[in-house]
PDB file of C-alpha atoms in Angstrom:
ATOM      1  CA  MET A   1      19.897  -4.119 -15.916  1.00 64.00           C
ATOM      2  CA  LYS A   2      18.230  -4.772 -18.992  1.00 80.00           C
ATOM      3  CA  SER A   3      14.769  -3.557 -20.492  1.00 84.00           C
ATOM      4  CA  THR A   4      13.697  -6.733 -21.049  1.00 87.00           C
ATOM      5  CA  PHE A   5      14.094  -7.912 -17.673  1.00 84.00           C
ATOM      6  CA  LYS A   6      12.166  -4.598 -16.175  1.00 87.00           C
ATOM      7  CA  ILE A   7       9.462  -4.833 -18.637  1.00 90.00           C
ATOM      8  CA  ALA A   8       9.203  -8.761 -17.872  1.00 90.00           C
ATOM      9  CA  LEU A   9       9.258  -8.169 -13.971  1.00 88.00           C
ATOM     10  CA  GLY A  10       6.816  -5.491 -14.149  1.00 91.00           C
ATOM     11  CA  GLY A  11       4.099  -7.352 -15.961  1.00 93.00           C
ATOM     12  CA  VAL A  12       4.655 -10.423 -14.095  1.00 94.00           C
ATOM     13  CA  MET A  13       3.873  -8.307 -10.291  1.00 93.00           C
ATOM     14  CA  ALA A  14       1.289  -6.257 -12.026  1.00 95.00           C
ATOM     15  CA  ALA A  15      -0.397  -9.371 -12.871  1.00 96.00           C
ATOM     16  CA  PHE A  16       0.034 -10.519  -9.203  1.00 95.00           C
ATOM     17  CA  CYS A  17      -1.025  -7.639  -7.629  1.00 96.00           C
ATOM     18  CA  ILE A  18      -4.177  -7.644  -9.627  1.00 96.00           C
ATOM     19  CA  VAL A  19      -4.746 -11.415  -8.948  1.00 96.00           C
ATOM     20  CA  LEU A  20      -4.369 -10.316  -5.389  1.00 95.00           C
ATOM     21  CA  MET A  21      -6.927  -7.408  -5.744  1.00 95.00           C
ATOM     22  CA  LEU A  22      -9.347 -10.069  -7.352  1.00 95.00           C
ATOM     23  CA  LEU A  23      -9.092 -12.248  -4.676  1.00 95.00           C
ATOM     24  CA  THR A  24     -10.730  -9.398  -2.293  1.00 93.00           C
ATOM     25  CA  ALA A  25     -13.981 -10.858  -3.494  1.00 90.00           C
ATOM     26  CA  ILE A  26     -13.464 -14.481  -2.366  1.00 92.00           C
ATOM     27  CA  VAL A  27     -11.210 -14.058   0.808  1.00 88.00           C
ATOM     28  CA  PRO A  28     -13.225 -12.514   3.551  1.00 78.00           C
ATOM     29  CA  ILE A  29     -10.356 -10.763   5.517  1.00 83.00           C
ATOM     30  CA  GLY A  30      -9.187 -10.098   1.696  1.00 85.00           C
ATOM     31  CA  SER A  31     -10.318  -6.605   1.906  1.00 87.00           C
ATOM     32  CA  PHE A  32      -7.570  -5.118   4.057  1.00 87.00           C
ATOM     33  CA  ALA A  33      -4.894  -8.124   4.096  1.00 90.00           C
ATOM     34  CA  LEU A  34      -4.689  -8.359   0.220  1.00 94.00           C
ATOM     35  CA  PRO A  35      -4.081  -4.801  -0.441  1.00 94.00           C
ATOM     36  CA  CYS A  36      -1.231  -4.593   1.984  1.00 92.00           C
ATOM     37  CA  ILE A  37       0.290  -7.605  -0.048  1.00 92.00           C
ATOM     38  CA  ALA A  38       0.105  -6.003  -3.372  1.00 94.00           C
ATOM     39  CA  GLY A  39       1.793  -2.759  -1.907  1.00 92.00           C
ATOM     40  CA  LEU A  40       4.392  -5.220  -0.281  1.00 92.00           C
ATOM     41  CA  ILE A  41       5.154  -6.566  -4.129  1.00 92.00           C
ATOM     42  CA  LEU A  42       5.442  -2.953  -5.245  1.00 92.00           C
ATOM     43  CA  LEU A  43       8.173  -2.379  -2.379  1.00 89.00           C
ATOM     44  CA  MET A  44       9.968  -5.630  -3.911  1.00 88.00           C
ATOM     45  CA  VAL A  45       9.864  -3.797  -7.304  1.00 90.00           C
ATOM     46  CA  SER A  46      10.873  -0.549  -6.319  1.00 89.00           C
ATOM     47  CA  TYR A  47      14.045  -2.302  -4.911  1.00 87.00           C
ATOM     48  CA  GLU A  48      14.753  -4.318  -8.370  1.00 86.00           C
ATOM     49  CA  VAL A  49      14.042  -2.011 -10.942  1.00 88.00           C
ATOM     50  CA  GLY A  50      13.518   1.431  -9.272  1.00 88.00           C
ATOM     51  CA  ILE A  51      11.156   3.586  -8.163  1.00 90.00           C
ATOM     52  CA  SER A  52       9.582   5.055 -11.171  1.00 91.00           C
ATOM     53  CA  TRP A  53       8.904   1.289 -12.550  1.00 91.00           C
ATOM     54  CA  ALA A  54       7.282   0.839  -9.233  1.00 93.00           C
ATOM     55  CA  ILE A  55       5.012   3.986  -9.874  1.00 94.00           C
ATOM     56  CA  LEU A  56       4.097   2.907 -13.143  1.00 94.00           C
ATOM     57  CA  ILE A  57       3.064  -0.370 -11.934  1.00 95.00           C
ATOM     58  CA  TYR A  58       1.228   0.880  -9.172  1.00 96.00           C
ATOM     59  CA  ALA A  59      -0.934   3.233 -11.490  1.00 96.00           C
ATOM     60  CA  ALA A  60      -1.662   0.284 -13.915  1.00 96.00           C
ATOM     61  CA  VAL A  61      -3.076  -1.839 -10.897  1.00 96.00           C
ATOM     62  CA  ALA A  62      -4.691   1.033  -9.107  1.00 96.00           C
ATOM     63  CA  ILE A  63      -6.802   1.675 -12.630  1.00 96.00           C
ATOM     64  CA  MET A  64      -7.543  -1.834 -13.150  1.00 96.00           C
ATOM     65  CA  SER A  65      -8.526  -2.305  -9.719  1.00 94.00           C
ATOM     66  CA  LEU A  66     -10.812   0.489  -9.742  1.00 91.00           C
ATOM     67  CA  LEU A  67     -12.225  -0.688 -13.045  1.00 94.00           C
ATOM     68  CA  PHE A  68     -12.344  -4.630 -12.487  1.00 94.00           C
ATOM     69  CA  VAL A  69     -12.294  -5.481  -9.122  1.00 93.00           C
ATOM     70  CA  ALA A  70     -15.685  -6.415  -7.404  1.00 90.00           C
ATOM     71  CA  ASP A  71     -14.917  -4.857  -3.784  1.00 88.00           C
ATOM     72  CA  LYS A  72     -14.454  -1.310  -4.446  1.00 84.00           C
ATOM     73  CA  GLU A  73     -13.349  -0.640  -0.958  1.00 83.00           C
ATOM     74  CA  ALA A  74     -10.427  -2.888  -1.392  1.00 90.00           C
ATOM     75  CA  ALA A  75      -9.574  -1.178  -4.800  1.00 91.00           C
ATOM     76  CA  LEU A  76     -10.122   2.127  -2.750  1.00 87.00           C
ATOM     77  CA  LEU A  77      -7.877   1.063  -0.016  1.00 89.00           C
ATOM     78  CA  PHE A  78      -5.207   0.136  -2.548  1.00 93.00           C
ATOM     79  CA  THR A  79      -5.490   3.246  -4.559  1.00 92.00           C
ATOM     80  CA  MET A  80      -5.698   5.771  -1.789  1.00 89.00           C
ATOM     81  CA  PHE A  81      -2.938   4.555   0.531  1.00 91.00           C
ATOM     82  CA  LEU A  82      -1.842   0.777   0.511  1.00 91.00           C
ATOM     83  CA  GLY A  83      -0.454   0.488  -3.017  1.00 92.00           C
ATOM     84  CA  TYR A  84       1.730   3.667  -2.988  1.00 92.00           C
ATOM     85  CA  TYR A  85       2.848   3.945   0.594  1.00 94.00           C
ATOM     86  CA  PRO A  86       5.453   1.349   0.662  1.00 92.00           C
ATOM     87  CA  ILE A  87       7.251   3.160  -2.111  1.00 91.00           C
ATOM     88  CA  LEU A  88       6.889   6.664  -0.288  1.00 92.00           C
ATOM     89  CA  LYS A  89       8.066   5.127   2.775  1.00 92.00           C
ATOM     90  CA  GLU A  90      11.487   4.183   1.091  1.00 87.00           C
ATOM     91  CA  PHE A  91      11.445   7.486  -0.466  1.00 89.00           C
ATOM     92  CA  LEU A  92      10.743   9.731   2.927  1.00 92.00           C
ATOM     93  CA  ASP A  93      13.065   7.116   4.901  1.00 90.00           C
ATOM     94  CA  LYS A  94      16.053   8.446   2.272  1.00 89.00           C
ATOM     95  CA  LYS A  95      15.229  12.140   2.021  1.00 91.00           C
ATOM     96  CA  ILE A  96      14.228  12.703   5.619  1.00 91.00           C
ATOM     97  CA  ARG A  97      16.547  11.793   8.251  1.00 90.00           C
ATOM     98  CA  ASN A  98      14.999  13.445  11.408  1.00 93.00           C
ATOM     99  CA  LYS A  99      13.051  10.701  12.789  1.00 92.00           C
ATOM    100  CA  ALA A 100      10.502  12.903  14.614  1.00 94.00           C
ATOM    101  CA  LEU A 101       9.806  14.964  11.151  1.00 95.00           C
ATOM    102  CA  ASN A 102       9.658  11.629   9.163  1.00 94.00           C
ATOM    103  CA  CYS A 103       7.060  10.356  11.646  1.00 94.00           C
ATOM    104  CA  ILE A 104       4.868  13.685  11.435  1.00 95.00           C
ATOM    105  CA  VAL A 105       5.166  13.687   7.723  1.00 95.00           C
ATOM    106  CA  LYS A 106       4.132   9.758   7.506  1.00 95.00           C
ATOM    107  CA  PHE A 107       1.273  10.409   9.854  1.00 95.00           C
ATOM    108  CA  ALA A 108       0.070  13.356   7.833  1.00 96.00           C
ATOM    109  CA  VAL A 109       0.124  11.878   4.685  1.00 95.00           C
ATOM    110  CA  PHE A 110      -2.021   8.711   6.250  1.00 94.00           C
ATOM    111  CA  ASN A 111      -4.754  11.257   7.815  1.00 93.00           C
ATOM    112  CA  VAL A 112      -4.754  13.103   4.410  1.00 94.00           C
ATOM    113  CA  CYS A 113      -5.336   9.889   2.595  1.00 91.00           C
ATOM    114  CA  ALA A 114      -7.840   8.540   5.049  1.00 89.00           C
ATOM    115  CA  VAL A 115     -10.118  11.452   5.243  1.00 89.00           C
ATOM    116  CA  SER A 116     -10.102  11.978   1.558  1.00 89.00           C
ATOM    117  CA  GLY A 117     -11.005   8.197   1.116  1.00 82.00           C
ATOM    118  CA  PHE A 118     -13.603   8.529   3.459  1.00 83.00           C
ATOM    119  CA  PHE A 119     -15.119  11.240   1.440  1.00 85.00           C
ATOM    120  CA  ILE A 120     -14.447   9.765  -2.044  1.00 83.00           C
ATOM    121  CA  GLY A 121     -16.286   6.530  -0.956  1.00 77.00           C
ATOM    122  CA  VAL A 122     -19.003   7.832   0.484  1.00 80.00           C
ATOM    123  CA  TYR A 123     -19.871  10.541  -1.858  1.00 85.00           C
ATOM    124  CA  LEU A 124     -18.433   9.036  -4.997  1.00 82.00           C
ATOM    125  CA  LEU A 125     -18.525   5.471  -4.828  1.00 74.00           C
ATOM    126  CA  GLY A 126     -21.901   5.397  -2.748  1.00 77.00           C
ATOM    127  CA  ILE A 127     -20.491   3.793   0.246  1.00 74.00           C
ATOM    128  CA  PRO A 128     -23.439   4.198   2.847  1.00 78.00           C
ATOM    129  CA  LYS A 129     -22.617   6.577   5.987  1.00 75.00           C
ATOM    130  CA  GLU A 130     -24.673   3.804   7.973  1.00 73.00           C
ATOM    131  CA  GLY A 131     -21.469   1.785   7.986  1.00 71.00           C
ATOM    132  CA  PHE A 132     -19.565   4.247  10.164  1.00 72.00           C
ATOM    133  CA  GLU A 133     -22.342   3.908  12.674  1.00 77.00           C
ATOM    134  CA  ILE A 134     -22.350   1.882  15.614  1.00 77.00           C
ATOM    135  CA  ASN A 135     -26.001   1.965  17.797  1.00 77.00           C
ATOM    136  CA  GLY A 136     -26.869   4.863  15.928  1.00 72.00           C
ATOM    137  CA  ILE A 137     -23.709   6.876  16.919  1.00 73.00           C
ATOM    138  CA  TYR A 138     -21.744   8.050  14.083  1.00 73.00           C
ATOM    139  CA  LEU A 139     -17.912   7.332  14.645  1.00 78.00           C
ATOM    140  CA  PRO A 140     -15.679   8.439  11.733  1.00 81.00           C
ATOM    141  CA  TRP A 141     -13.201  10.229  14.165  1.00 81.00           C
ATOM    142  CA  LEU A 142     -12.971   7.163  16.383  1.00 83.00           C
ATOM    143  CA  PHE A 143     -12.256   5.011  13.246  1.00 82.00           C
ATOM    144  CA  LEU A 144      -9.880   7.544  12.272  1.00 86.00           C
ATOM    145  CA  VAL A 145      -7.809   7.023  15.469  1.00 89.00           C
ATOM    146  CA  ILE A 146      -8.266   3.229  15.168  1.00 89.00           C
ATOM    147  CA  GLY A 147      -6.694   3.685  11.826  1.00 89.00           C
ATOM    148  CA  GLU A 148      -3.844   5.565  13.112  1.00 93.00           C
ATOM    149  CA  VAL A 149      -3.025   2.740  15.409  1.00 95.00           C
ATOM    150  CA  ALA A 150      -3.133   0.126  12.543  1.00 92.00           C
ATOM    151  CA  PHE A 151      -1.170   2.376  10.495  1.00 93.00           C
ATOM    152  CA  PHE A 152       1.501   2.411  13.351  1.00 94.00           C
ATOM    153  CA  ILE A 153       1.619  -1.140  13.078  1.00 94.00           C
ATOM    154  CA  TYR A 154       1.804  -1.550   9.411  1.00 92.00           C
ATOM    155  CA  GLU A 155       4.559   1.065   9.768  1.00 92.00           C
ATOM    156  CA  ILE A 156       6.505  -1.270  12.003  1.00 93.00           C
ATOM    157  CA  CYS A 157       5.823  -4.150   9.852  1.00 92.00           C
ATOM    158  CA  LEU A 158       6.833  -2.815   6.545  1.00 92.00           C
ATOM    159  CA  SER A 159      10.125  -1.551   8.156  1.00 91.00           C
ATOM    160  CA  ARG A 160      10.726  -5.182   9.346  1.00 92.00           C
ATOM    161  CA  ILE A 161       9.558  -6.877   5.937  1.00 91.00           C
ATOM    162  CA  ARG A 162      12.187  -4.475   4.276  1.00 90.00           C
ATOM    163  CA  VAL A 163      14.914  -5.603   6.321  1.00 90.00           C
ATOM    164  CA  ILE A 164      13.844  -9.431   5.973  1.00 90.00           C
ATOM    165  CA  TYR A 165      13.542  -8.984   1.945  1.00 88.00           C
ATOM    166  CA  LEU A 166      16.928  -7.072   2.022  1.00 87.00           C
ATOM    167  CA  THR A 167      18.901  -9.647   4.119  1.00 87.00           C
ATOM    168  CA  GLY A 168      17.209 -13.056   3.085  1.00 80.00           C
ATOM    169  CA  PHE A 169      15.012 -13.318   0.319  1.00 80.00           C
ATOM    170  CA  ARG A 170      16.282 -10.778  -2.110  1.00 79.00           C
ATOM    171  CA  ASP A 171      19.452 -12.969  -3.010  1.00 76.00           C
ATOM    172  CA  ARG A 172      17.436 -16.337  -3.315  1.00 76.00           C
ATOM    173  CA  ILE A 173      14.772 -15.076  -5.570  1.00 73.00           C
ATOM    174  CA  PHE A 174      16.947 -12.958  -7.885  1.00 68.00           C
ATOM    175  CA  HIS A 175      20.381 -14.600  -7.620  1.00 64.00           C
ATOM    176  CA  ARG A 176      20.254 -16.035 -11.061  1.00 60.00           C
ATOM    177  CA  ILE A 177      18.966 -12.932 -12.719  1.00 60.00           C
ATOM    178  CA  LYS A 178      21.779 -10.527 -11.971  1.00 53.00           C
TER     179      LYS A 178
END
């Protein structure tokens, strides 16, 4: 594949991801949904031009999101997990064939990212700890368990979207380019 195609596709997809991240300030549910969609775009990039290009685009979008996106929580979600995880999932699925070990590694990655994201958000970005309280009860562990359930659902959705993309949409989108 020509490098001009890779550069053009990378630029367009990075711009699309940035637009999605900027929309998080406008769309109410966008703080969670739009970073997920931006990560799915990077999954598509990893299939079309390779994992190394997808990682470069992720880094560019993550840096620009942290600098320019008004919704810092969404930028942190994208940077800490949702941006690179679809790329990492593909890598882990290819390298770790044992399903139980694969699942353990994925949940370990999620837990490390969730806990470190919590501390970065609270201590570096100044997200108030009161946001993790319900009726005066501090519940970050409950939020972590809810996050693990959401991660499990996200993992299933990523697998299914990957199959839909590879079997249906990939040829329709890129049939004239290749």
